[in-house]
Amino acid sequence: KDLLGWDEENPLFQQEATLLTNAAVSVEPEMLRTVNEAYLAMVRSQHWLQIERGEFVRGTTCAEVLLSANAKAFQLAEAGVHDLQWLLKAFGLTSGGTPSSLKSSRLSRTSTEASLN
């Protein structure tokens, strides 16, 4: 299927239609916001752990870009989780703007960091 990018070997492939139907169920806006904020808080926590462990190259803005995208997404948590949207823009991947464009972009670590400077 094209939407989630799964091939027939993925165990969830056979369940994709059911998963998409279940995802389309309407939810209470307050619950959606709460779940999205919890998810984004976990992502932010992981970013800070990466920073503390020194996993980002010194002199680049990678960590700042990630934390900024998370903060922007947190402000709009009632509308969904949109941190990927800002990351794609920050890394110059807005043409197409889909997660699949990240898979095929083959960005090297140095070219990504150069685009942030």
mmCIF file of C-alpha atoms in Angstrom:
data_model
loop_
_atom_site.group_PDB
_atom_site.id
_atom_site.type_symbol
_atom_site.label_atom_id
_atom_site.label_comp_id
_atom_site.label_asym_id
_atom_site.label_seq_id
_atom_site.Cartn_x
_atom_site.Cartn_y
_atom_site.Cartn_z
ATOM 1 C CA LYS A 1 0.000 0.000 0.000
ATOM 2 C CA ASP A 2 1.186 3.492 -0.754
ATOM 3 C CA LEU A 3 -0.081 5.373 2.286
ATOM 4 C CA LEU A 4 2.047 3.761 4.977
ATOM 5 C CA GLY A 5 4.736 2.463 2.644
ATOM 6 C CA TRP A 6 4.498 -1.140 3.822
ATOM 7 C CA ASP A 7 5.231 -4.017 1.498
ATOM 8 C CA GLU A 8 3.542 -7.406 1.631
ATOM 9 C CA GLU A 9 6.312 -8.794 3.860
ATOM 10 C CA ASN A 10 5.450 -6.425 6.695
ATOM 11 C CA PRO A 11 3.285 -8.242 9.258
ATOM 12 C CA LEU A 12 1.005 -5.213 9.569
ATOM 13 C CA PHE A 13 0.368 -5.054 5.811
ATOM 14 C CA GLN A 14 -2.704 -7.279 6.048
ATOM 15 C CA GLN A 15 -4.092 -5.085 8.835
ATOM 16 C CA GLU A 16 -3.409 -1.724 7.176
ATOM 17 C CA ALA A 17 -7.007 -1.069 6.086
ATOM 18 C CA THR A 18 -8.306 -1.814 9.599
ATOM 19 C CA LEU A 19 -5.619 0.349 11.184
ATOM 20 C CA LEU A 20 -6.458 3.273 8.900
ATOM 21 C CA THR A 21 -10.179 2.875 9.605
ATOM 22 C CA ASN A 22 -9.534 2.854 13.342
ATOM 23 C CA ALA A 23 -7.312 5.918 13.032
ATOM 24 C CA ALA A 24 -10.139 7.807 11.306
ATOM 25 C CA VAL A 25 -12.425 7.506 14.349
ATOM 26 C CA SER A 26 -13.180 10.914 15.795
ATOM 27 C CA VAL A 27 -11.778 11.676 19.211
ATOM 28 C CA GLU A 28 -12.363 14.355 21.794
ATOM 29 C CA PRO A 29 -10.105 17.363 21.108
ATOM 30 C CA GLU A 30 -8.916 17.468 24.728
ATOM 31 C CA MET A 31 -7.883 13.801 24.584
ATOM 32 C CA LEU A 32 -6.078 14.306 21.270
ATOM 33 C CA ARG A 33 -4.161 17.260 22.660
ATOM 34 C CA THR A 34 -3.230 15.350 25.826
ATOM 35 C CA VAL A 35 -1.949 12.328 23.917
ATOM 36 C CA ASN A 36 0.001 14.488 21.451
ATOM 37 C CA GLU A 37 1.540 16.540 24.260
ATOM 38 C CA ALA A 38 2.575 13.365 26.094
ATOM 39 C CA TYR A 39 4.193 11.998 22.926
ATOM 40 C CA LEU A 40 5.992 15.272 22.185
ATOM 41 C CA ALA A 41 7.215 15.466 25.803
ATOM 42 C CA MET A 42 8.754 11.992 25.435
ATOM 43 C CA VAL A 43 10.407 13.032 22.169
ATOM 44 C CA ARG A 44 11.775 16.206 23.790
ATOM 45 C CA SER A 45 13.125 14.139 26.687
ATOM 46 C CA GLN A 46 14.952 11.880 24.238
ATOM 47 C CA HIS A 47 16.424 14.911 22.462
ATOM 48 C CA TRP A 48 17.778 16.205 25.780
ATOM 49 C CA LEU A 49 19.274 12.800 26.572
ATOM 50 C CA GLN A 50 21.006 12.870 23.187
ATOM 51 C CA ILE A 51 22.342 16.345 23.931
ATOM 52 C CA GLU A 52 23.623 15.289 27.355
ATOM 53 C CA ARG A 53 25.362 12.242 25.850
ATOM 54 C CA GLY A 54 27.032 14.448 23.228
ATOM 55 C CA GLU A 55 25.388 12.768 20.251
ATOM 56 C CA PHE A 56 25.224 15.975 18.228
ATOM 57 C CA VAL A 57 28.225 17.420 16.425
ATOM 58 C CA ARG A 58 29.595 20.498 18.161
ATOM 59 C CA GLY A 59 29.232 23.727 16.236
ATOM 60 C CA THR A 60 26.040 22.671 14.450
ATOM 61 C CA THR A 61 22.450 23.613 15.132
ATOM 62 C CA CYS A 62 21.005 20.094 14.861
ATOM 63 C CA ALA A 63 19.923 19.908 18.500
ATOM 64 C CA GLU A 64 18.477 23.407 18.363
ATOM 65 C CA VAL A 65 16.472 22.566 15.232
ATOM 66 C CA LEU A 66 15.046 19.405 16.835
ATOM 67 C CA LEU A 67 14.072 21.182 20.046
ATOM 68 C CA SER A 68 12.593 24.096 18.110
ATOM 69 C CA ALA A 69 10.475 21.785 15.939
ATOM 70 C CA ASN A 70 9.265 20.014 19.063
ATOM 71 C CA ALA A 71 8.337 23.311 20.746
ATOM 72 C CA LYS A 72 6.405 24.478 17.680
ATOM 73 C CA ALA A 73 4.582 21.154 17.455
ATOM 74 C CA PHE A 74 3.741 21.315 21.170
ATOM 75 C CA GLN A 75 1.995 24.669 20.641
ATOM 76 C CA LEU A 76 -0.275 23.077 18.016
ATOM 77 C CA ALA A 77 -0.783 19.704 19.702
ATOM 78 C CA GLU A 78 -4.567 19.968 19.416
ATOM 79 C CA ALA A 79 -4.252 19.777 15.620
ATOM 80 C CA GLY A 80 -1.927 16.764 15.548
ATOM 81 C CA VAL A 81 1.782 16.070 15.741
ATOM 82 C CA HIS A 82 3.546 18.298 13.238
ATOM 83 C CA ASP A 83 7.217 18.306 14.263
ATOM 84 C CA LEU A 84 8.162 16.426 11.084
ATOM 85 C CA GLN A 85 6.697 19.284 9.027
ATOM 86 C CA TRP A 86 9.144 21.774 10.560
ATOM 87 C CA LEU A 87 12.061 19.356 10.374
ATOM 88 C CA LEU A 88 11.476 18.774 6.672
ATOM 89 C CA LYS A 89 11.453 22.526 6.137
ATOM 90 C CA ALA A 90 14.584 23.048 8.242
ATOM 91 C CA PHE A 91 16.455 20.389 6.281
ATOM 92 C CA GLY A 92 15.238 21.727 2.927
ATOM 93 C CA LEU A 93 13.000 18.743 2.211
ATOM 94 C CA THR A 94 9.728 20.597 1.771
ATOM 95 C CA SER A 95 9.314 19.574 -1.852
ATOM 96 C CA GLY A 96 7.072 16.581 -1.536
ATOM 97 C CA GLY A 97 7.089 17.009 2.222
ATOM 98 C CA THR A 98 6.362 13.368 3.016
ATOM 99 C CA PRO A 99 8.167 10.950 5.295
ATOM 100 C CA SER A 100 8.998 8.832 2.230
ATOM 101 C CA SER A 101 11.067 11.714 0.878
ATOM 102 C CA LEU A 102 13.269 11.325 3.956
ATOM 103 C CA LYS A 103 13.910 7.666 3.153
ATOM 104 C CA SER A 104 14.971 8.411 -0.400
ATOM 105 C CA SER A 105 16.894 11.599 0.251
ATOM 106 C CA ARG A 106 20.150 9.862 1.285
ATOM 107 C CA LEU A 107 21.336 12.849 3.261
ATOM 108 C CA SER A 108 24.753 12.419 4.764
ATOM 109 C CA ARG A 109 25.427 13.700 8.238
ATOM 110 C CA THR A 110 27.762 16.385 6.964
ATOM 111 C CA SER A 111 25.455 17.628 4.215
ATOM 112 C CA THR A 112 22.589 17.884 6.716
ATOM 113 C CA GLU A 113 24.733 19.826 9.138
ATOM 114 C CA ALA A 114 26.047 22.091 6.376
ATOM 115 C CA SER A 115 22.498 22.988 5.376
ATOM 116 C CA LEU A 116 21.792 24.128 8.939
ATOM 117 C CA ASN A 117 24.745 26.525 9.127
#
